[in-house]
XYZ file of C-alpha atoms in Angstrom:
516
model
C 0.000 0.000 0.000
C 2.811 2.374 0.882
C 4.429 1.582 -2.498
C 1.348 2.832 -4.295
C 1.215 6.108 -2.345
C 3.708 8.096 -4.507
C 1.885 7.065 -7.686
C -1.476 8.095 -6.255
C -0.047 11.455 -5.217
C 1.364 12.026 -8.727
C -1.978 11.232 -10.359
C -3.819 13.451 -7.868
C -1.428 16.313 -8.540
C -1.892 15.883 -12.330
C -5.696 15.823 -11.987
C -5.596 18.926 -9.804
C -3.520 20.740 -12.394
C -5.860 19.588 -15.124
C -8.952 21.070 -13.499
C -7.246 24.090 -11.966
C -8.928 27.363 -13.044
C -7.114 29.491 -15.618
C -6.336 32.882 -14.091
C -7.650 35.997 -15.846
C -4.186 37.597 -15.667
C -2.682 34.610 -17.451
C -5.250 34.941 -20.250
C -4.685 38.700 -20.597
C -0.907 38.258 -20.656
C -1.220 35.660 -23.434
C -3.361 38.056 -25.503
C -0.598 40.707 -25.318
C 1.973 38.486 -27.047
C 2.808 38.942 -30.753
C -0.010 37.579 -32.935
C 1.241 34.061 -33.774
C 2.388 33.444 -30.194
C -0.789 34.970 -28.761
C -2.989 32.667 -30.846
C -0.975 29.578 -29.883
C -0.974 30.519 -26.185
C -4.702 31.291 -26.110
C -5.552 28.051 -27.943
C -3.539 26.140 -25.332
C -5.333 27.954 -22.520
C -8.719 27.245 -24.128
C -7.941 23.516 -24.086
C -6.829 23.824 -20.474
C -10.008 25.731 -19.522
C -12.346 22.845 -20.407
C -15.182 22.963 -17.915
C -14.383 26.544 -16.817
C -17.034 28.536 -18.694
C -15.880 31.912 -17.422
C -12.268 31.414 -18.495
C -13.346 29.904 -21.834
C -15.535 32.944 -22.530
C -12.674 35.323 -21.748
C -10.263 33.363 -23.956
C -12.716 33.263 -26.887
C -13.194 37.015 -26.671
C -9.436 37.545 -26.770
C -8.954 35.093 -29.655
C -11.655 36.825 -31.677
C -10.122 40.239 -31.006
C -6.609 39.054 -31.924
C -7.817 37.621 -35.235
C -9.848 40.729 -36.113
C -7.049 43.125 -35.171
C -4.562 41.141 -37.258
C -6.752 41.344 -40.369
C -8.176 37.817 -40.161
C -11.839 38.458 -39.338
C -13.054 35.185 -40.855
C -10.892 33.180 -38.391
C -12.483 35.051 -35.479
C -16.092 34.134 -36.266
C -16.327 30.772 -34.504
C -14.861 32.194 -31.271
C -16.988 35.338 -31.252
C -20.150 33.418 -32.126
C -19.514 31.015 -29.232
C -18.869 33.957 -26.905
C -22.111 35.675 -27.972
C -24.108 32.473 -27.552
C -22.601 31.862 -24.117
C -22.982 35.352 -22.654
C -26.073 36.655 -24.501
C -24.577 40.102 -23.916
C -24.891 43.053 -26.309
C -21.117 43.603 -26.174
C -20.379 40.097 -27.459
C -23.114 40.344 -30.077
C -21.614 43.633 -31.288
C -18.176 42.044 -31.547
C -19.615 39.123 -33.541
C -21.680 41.357 -35.847
C -18.642 43.583 -36.422
C -16.497 40.573 -37.335
C -19.153 39.390 -39.820
C -19.177 42.830 -41.453
C -15.367 42.931 -41.503
C -15.290 39.489 -43.172
C -17.673 40.684 -45.896
C -15.574 43.816 -46.497
C -12.395 41.725 -46.621
C -13.943 39.501 -49.295
C -15.045 42.564 -51.268
C -11.493 43.933 -51.122
C -10.195 40.606 -52.412
C -12.927 40.566 -55.114
C -14.594 37.478 -53.675
C -18.178 38.517 -54.267
C -21.644 36.921 -54.270
C -22.075 34.127 -51.764
C -18.726 35.035 -50.209
C -20.166 38.416 -49.150
C -23.947 38.542 -48.869
C -24.416 35.776 -46.252
C -21.981 37.499 -43.910
C -23.813 40.812 -44.341
C -27.186 39.145 -43.707
C -25.866 37.419 -40.582
C -24.400 40.717 -39.357
C -27.835 42.333 -39.684
C -29.513 39.415 -37.871
C -27.066 39.607 -34.955
C -27.193 43.419 -34.822
C -30.996 43.323 -34.600
C -30.686 41.441 -31.286
C -28.801 44.353 -29.695
C -30.928 46.573 -27.442
C -31.319 50.360 -27.285
C -30.535 50.834 -23.593
C -26.830 51.566 -23.983
C -26.239 54.669 -26.184
C -22.796 53.432 -27.231
C -24.165 50.000 -28.106
C -27.003 51.608 -30.073
C -24.529 53.741 -32.026
C -22.324 50.735 -32.842
C -25.391 48.724 -33.911
C -26.623 51.500 -36.217
C -23.185 51.874 -37.824
C -23.125 48.143 -38.603
C -26.673 48.248 -39.967
C -26.048 51.274 -42.204
C -22.901 49.821 -43.718
C -24.333 46.321 -44.183
C -27.455 47.641 -45.929
C -25.290 49.973 -48.042
C -23.051 47.111 -49.183
C -26.129 45.023 -49.993
C -27.465 47.889 -52.109
C -30.447 48.344 -49.770
C -30.230 52.120 -49.656
C -33.679 52.865 -48.243
C -33.081 50.383 -45.409
C -29.768 52.136 -44.733
C -31.617 55.459 -44.457
C -34.086 53.873 -42.039
C -31.263 52.524 -39.884
C -29.858 55.935 -38.976
C -33.293 57.484 -38.365
C -33.323 56.068 -34.799
C -30.269 58.145 -33.856
C -30.250 61.657 -32.476
C -27.111 62.846 -34.270
C -26.886 66.083 -32.327
C -26.602 64.118 -29.083
C -23.669 62.046 -30.366
C -20.024 62.872 -29.648
C -18.227 64.681 -32.467
C -16.182 61.658 -33.587
C -19.227 59.378 -33.584
C -21.277 61.972 -35.461
C -18.558 62.184 -38.125
C -18.595 58.392 -38.616
C -22.346 58.362 -39.096
C -22.238 61.358 -41.457
C -19.568 59.612 -43.550
C -21.845 56.582 -44.004
C -24.855 58.811 -44.682
C -22.830 60.598 -47.360
C -21.930 57.322 -49.066
C -25.569 56.238 -49.096
C -26.719 59.596 -50.487
C -23.991 59.452 -53.140
C -25.119 55.964 -54.161
C -28.697 57.276 -54.385
C -27.594 60.049 -56.735
C -28.463 62.724 -54.182
C -25.233 64.598 -54.879
C -25.974 67.802 -52.944
C -27.063 65.938 -49.797
C -23.979 63.721 -50.146
C -21.697 66.755 -50.435
C -23.200 68.320 -47.326
C -22.882 65.070 -45.355
C -19.263 64.586 -46.451
C -18.531 68.167 -45.358
C -20.086 67.541 -41.939
C -17.985 64.378 -41.652
C -14.847 66.423 -42.372
C -14.169 64.596 -45.658
C -13.209 67.450 -47.984
C -12.348 65.284 -50.988
C -15.590 63.349 -50.610
C -17.519 66.627 -50.594
C -15.633 67.876 -53.652
C -16.326 64.625 -55.525
C -20.049 64.946 -54.757
C -20.103 68.564 -55.969
C -18.342 67.394 -59.152
C -21.000 64.719 -59.611
C -23.606 67.471 -59.223
C -21.706 69.445 -61.908
C -21.130 72.384 -59.599
C -17.413 73.193 -60.069
C -17.928 76.535 -58.346
C -18.405 74.520 -55.129
C -15.725 71.861 -55.694
C -12.923 74.137 -56.968
C -12.440 76.113 -53.708
C -12.290 72.815 -51.785
C -9.606 71.403 -54.097
C -7.647 74.670 -53.888
C -7.774 74.580 -50.075
C -6.682 70.929 -49.877
C -3.852 71.314 -52.398
C -2.634 74.576 -50.866
C -2.374 72.790 -47.524
C -0.459 69.915 -49.137
C 0.966 70.770 -52.592
C 2.427 67.246 -52.904
C -0.957 65.475 -52.525
C -0.961 63.577 -55.808
C -4.228 61.767 -55.088
C -6.088 65.015 -54.420
C -4.686 66.577 -57.584
C -5.594 63.582 -59.728
C -9.170 63.718 -58.400
C -9.312 67.470 -58.962
C -8.229 67.131 -62.595
C -10.737 64.321 -63.224
C -13.481 66.428 -61.694
C -12.508 69.487 -63.735
C -12.575 67.456 -66.958
C -16.024 66.114 -66.055
C -17.542 69.449 -65.061
C -15.705 71.649 -67.546
C -14.225 73.630 -64.676
C -10.581 73.211 -65.724
C -10.118 76.954 -66.282
C -11.272 77.874 -62.786
C -9.200 75.100 -61.198
C -6.111 76.123 -63.165
C -6.541 79.684 -61.949
C -6.981 78.441 -58.372
C -3.761 76.401 -58.579
C -1.740 79.117 -60.317
C -0.632 80.859 -57.099
C 0.470 77.702 -55.296
C 4.312 77.548 -55.247
C 5.712 74.401 -56.880
C 7.730 72.396 -54.316
C 11.368 71.660 -55.117
C 12.577 68.454 -56.766
C 10.370 65.431 -57.276
C 7.890 66.748 -54.706
C 6.698 69.254 -57.305
C 5.817 66.624 -59.928
C 2.124 66.192 -58.981
C 1.427 69.937 -59.217
C 3.291 70.273 -62.525
C 1.365 67.339 -63.997
C -1.955 68.692 -62.760
C -1.342 72.106 -64.334
C -0.200 70.513 -67.589
C -3.327 68.322 -67.798
C -5.586 71.301 -67.115
C -3.862 73.367 -69.802
C -4.297 70.529 -72.294
C -7.957 70.117 -71.337
C -8.437 73.833 -71.987
C -6.906 73.594 -75.465
C -3.607 75.137 -74.391
C -1.357 72.146 -74.989
C 1.562 74.293 -76.218
C 1.677 76.019 -72.818
C 1.794 72.605 -71.116
C 5.036 71.572 -72.861
C 7.384 73.687 -70.655
C 5.738 72.264 -67.530
C 6.272 68.697 -68.703
C 9.870 69.461 -69.672
C 10.345 70.850 -66.163
C 8.855 67.627 -64.731
C 11.148 65.491 -66.871
C 14.133 67.548 -65.786
C 13.280 66.888 -62.132
C 13.085 63.128 -62.683
C 14.232 61.718 -65.992
C 12.852 58.330 -65.008
C 9.347 59.621 -64.297
C 7.236 57.589 -66.777
C 4.288 59.952 -66.512
C 6.384 62.964 -67.573
C 8.005 61.019 -70.410
C 4.728 59.707 -71.826
C 2.798 62.958 -71.387
C 5.564 64.947 -73.050
C 5.765 62.485 -75.947
C 2.011 62.644 -76.513
C 1.884 66.450 -76.410
C 4.868 66.747 -78.731
C 2.859 64.863 -81.340
C -0.384 66.725 -80.609
C 1.298 70.124 -80.999
C 3.639 69.187 -83.871
C 3.188 71.096 -87.109
C 3.287 69.279 -90.487
C 6.817 68.212 -91.279
C 8.066 68.850 -87.727
C 10.477 65.912 -87.701
C 12.192 67.154 -84.537
C 9.004 66.750 -82.494
C 8.300 63.327 -83.974
C 11.864 62.179 -83.289
C 11.687 63.379 -79.682
C 8.339 61.632 -79.189
C 9.663 58.429 -80.726
C 12.764 58.494 -78.516
C 10.615 59.119 -75.418
C 8.304 56.189 -76.142
C 11.243 53.897 -76.955
C 12.984 54.864 -73.704
C 9.776 54.280 -71.735
C 9.120 50.862 -73.252
C 12.725 49.776 -72.710
C 12.471 50.657 -69.020
C 9.078 49.001 -68.547
C 8.073 46.581 -71.334
C 4.791 45.930 -69.505
C 3.801 49.634 -69.670
C 0.686 49.518 -71.864
C 0.498 53.302 -72.264
C 4.043 53.343 -73.652
C 3.255 50.419 -75.978
C 0.107 52.162 -77.239
C 1.969 55.419 -77.859
C 4.812 53.621 -79.576
C 2.342 51.736 -81.768
C 0.689 55.007 -82.750
C 4.004 56.654 -83.674
C 5.001 53.534 -85.603
C 1.722 53.527 -87.523
C 1.831 57.233 -88.371
C 5.472 57.061 -89.456
C 4.821 53.889 -91.452
C 1.992 55.614 -93.322
C 4.225 58.563 -94.254
C 7.023 56.217 -95.317
C 5.492 55.570 -98.726
C 5.626 59.282 -99.581
C 9.019 59.889 -97.976
C 10.910 56.632 -98.330
C 13.942 58.510 -99.647
C 14.013 60.688 -96.511
C 16.652 59.055 -94.297
C 15.317 60.745 -91.157
C 11.804 59.356 -91.654
C 13.007 55.873 -92.576
C 15.381 55.756 -89.614
C 12.585 56.769 -87.226
C 10.243 54.213 -88.771
C 12.729 51.365 -88.318
C 13.626 52.434 -84.760
C 10.050 52.584 -83.498
C 9.065 49.357 -85.266
C 12.046 47.493 -83.856
C 11.201 48.744 -80.356
C 7.550 47.812 -80.866
C 8.251 44.188 -81.805
C 10.427 43.836 -78.709
C 7.550 45.170 -76.582
C 4.842 43.151 -78.389
C 6.602 40.026 -79.723
C 3.298 38.230 -80.389
C 1.872 40.978 -82.607
C 1.993 39.562 -86.137
C 1.264 42.898 -87.803
C 3.997 44.703 -85.858
C 6.485 42.197 -87.315
C 4.872 42.414 -90.770
C 5.080 46.225 -90.841
C 8.739 46.034 -89.830
C 9.276 43.558 -92.651
C 7.542 45.880 -95.133
C 9.684 48.830 -94.069
C 12.913 46.841 -94.346
C 11.815 45.492 -97.740
C 11.172 48.999 -99.099
C 14.613 50.027 -97.861
C 16.207 47.098 -99.733
C 17.159 45.200 -96.568
C 15.663 42.010 -97.935
C 17.179 39.389 -95.638
C 16.189 41.354 -92.526
C 12.697 41.757 -93.992
C 12.402 37.987 -94.529
C 13.436 37.373 -90.920
C 10.707 39.797 -89.741
C 8.095 38.083 -91.934
C 9.111 34.732 -90.450
C 8.414 36.138 -86.965
C 5.062 37.489 -88.147
C 4.034 34.100 -89.557
C 5.195 32.370 -86.373
C 2.792 34.649 -84.475
C -0.047 34.150 -86.985
C 0.495 31.682 -89.859
C -3.024 32.262 -91.211
C -2.670 35.887 -92.328
C -2.758 36.063 -96.170
C -1.422 39.623 -96.232
C 1.812 38.595 -94.512
C 2.267 35.676 -96.934
C 1.787 38.030 -99.903
C 4.219 40.653 -98.529
C 6.757 37.908 -97.868
C 6.394 36.919 -101.517
C 7.410 40.440 -102.562
C 10.572 40.184 -100.441
C 11.370 36.763 -101.927
C 10.889 38.196 -105.412
C 13.221 41.098 -104.593
C 15.801 38.536 -103.475
C 15.522 36.823 -106.897
C 13.737 33.754 -105.486
C 10.822 33.857 -107.931
C 9.729 30.272 -107.392
C 9.534 30.798 -103.627
C 7.738 34.102 -104.201
C 5.064 32.430 -106.333
C 4.673 29.728 -103.676
C 4.117 32.451 -101.036
C 1.435 34.082 -103.199
C -0.270 30.744 -103.696
C -0.278 30.209 -99.920
C -1.888 33.627 -99.410
C -4.592 32.736 -101.954
C -5.094 29.323 -100.357
C -5.870 31.149 -97.111
C -8.131 33.700 -98.840
C -9.058 33.249 -102.484
C -10.355 36.808 -102.583
C -7.130 38.380 -101.342
C -6.615 41.051 -104.013
C -3.006 41.954 -103.172
C -2.020 38.290 -103.369
C -3.597 37.938 -106.826
C -2.030 41.172 -108.084
C 1.427 40.221 -106.805
C 1.151 36.714 -108.250
C 0.006 38.114 -111.593
C 2.888 40.578 -111.759
C 5.464 37.878 -111.016
C 3.943 35.504 -113.584
C 3.781 38.265 -116.180
C 7.429 39.217 -115.637
C 8.277 35.515 -115.977
C 6.501 35.468 -119.368
C 3.545 33.362 -118.160
C 0.881 35.661 -119.542
C -2.024 33.200 -119.445
C -1.551 32.431 -115.757
C -1.122 36.136 -114.981
C -4.276 36.980 -116.904
C -6.256 34.331 -115.001
C -5.211 35.821 -111.659
C -6.094 39.356 -112.745
C -9.441 38.290 -114.147
C -10.295 36.773 -110.771
C -9.062 39.940 -109.071
C -11.331 42.145 -111.234
C -14.320 39.946 -110.373
C -13.532 40.046 -106.653
C -12.951 43.813 -106.676
C -16.348 44.393 -108.264
C -18.029 42.025 -105.789
C -16.621 43.857 -102.742
C -17.301 47.306 -104.167
C -13.717 48.239 -104.933
C -12.570 49.805 -108.162
C -10.884 47.235 -110.465
C -8.735 49.913 -112.149
C -5.362 48.598 -110.897
C -6.030 45.091 -112.153
C -7.424 46.354 -115.473
C -4.257 48.372 -115.943
C -2.162 45.225 -115.534
C -4.466 43.330 -117.911
C -3.954 46.076 -120.459
C -0.171 45.766 -120.065
C -0.413 42.013 -120.582
C -2.497 42.491 -123.743
C -0.029 45.041 -125.148
C 3.022 42.877 -124.420
C 1.325 40.004 -126.206
C 1.228 42.234 -129.271
C 4.828 43.372 -128.793
C 6.936 41.276 -126.344
C 9.604 44.007 -126.348
C 7.313 46.057 -124.058
C 7.731 43.531 -121.260
């Protein structure tokens, strides 16, 4: 019996430890640890607190709060729901309803919509409805949850009804501002722009008020707000971007430009937002030439600023006079530099494509102009690097090189174009021209035949095939192609003059072969 005594004592001690109450201080200390350690410690205490309802409730409250505060509201729901069910208190119900709303908002931010959002909002409203009116702070928190949940569900009238139970004048200033902010959002969603602007102003949200006045097309109200905000912080790029958008929408760019004119431009890169805003407003007012010095100033402050580079390039083209090769060259160089720095920059790729297209179109009238041809090749070569899967970018480069007599380079570009899209008859036909220029007439005819196999009505393919056959002395075959081309041209409503001209040449050379 004495031999068993130590073992019995050990077991008794273990059982006592197992059922010993968890101290509140121990729980609170665990909750103060860094998040991962706090969660692990509280989970361990929750297992230890089995049978101790008071400690378990305290631990669940802390676990829910830790998860919510660390941006993981979904993980908090089971703990906060259990706490609310156990205590039946308004405080725990508020915490649970708030976590449901936070989970819905988190899913919206992560673009997980539909059933990942609406059920949480509905549950938040159900839980919030159980909260009484006795405690003014609890009532305020309940109403805030109800307004926002109804707003996110698109139930705007219900949101209006939710705040009607509050006496706003009796609320503390900070609480009143929170309610006014939500009221403003609801009014904005309803299209009640003036009421939204007034509510945003009462909430202290100047930019929200300005946006609502813009929506109401009252720039005389929004412009002084923007001027006040930007004067207070002349580096506020977000405010300036919103101001410019609003001015474009309302037509108030002249008034806004005048309001911003007296604001000193900060030194260095800090002045970029204000310079860009003034330049955009000048352009919107039809004064693009005046915007150029501002953009050059911006580029001088930061040569790697993509916005300055792209805006300057675009305005150089917009303001260029006919034959202004200097402006076109500067724009081309700016777009090339921008796309080399950031190949994924779609604005740079679009601008480069536009310059390439415009230069390519002028090439046929100025192909002996070395400056134009050099620019055309440079922008096209940069464009195919930026958009390697664009068959027509490669084809246009091939056409330019072919016109310049750089036949082998042209053939390499056509090969890239056909690798990107082997079913484009125009590329096959253009490749045939390059093969013909290289003296490979058999290969050229094969390329034309491939273009016609892809599209029997491809007029350029028939014309090119006919010309090659005619030059090779195969008049009958050439005539057959041109006859088909004339028929197709008539069918699609195009003038058959080009093909008739070639038919006439064939007929005359049949009479006198020396004319060939």
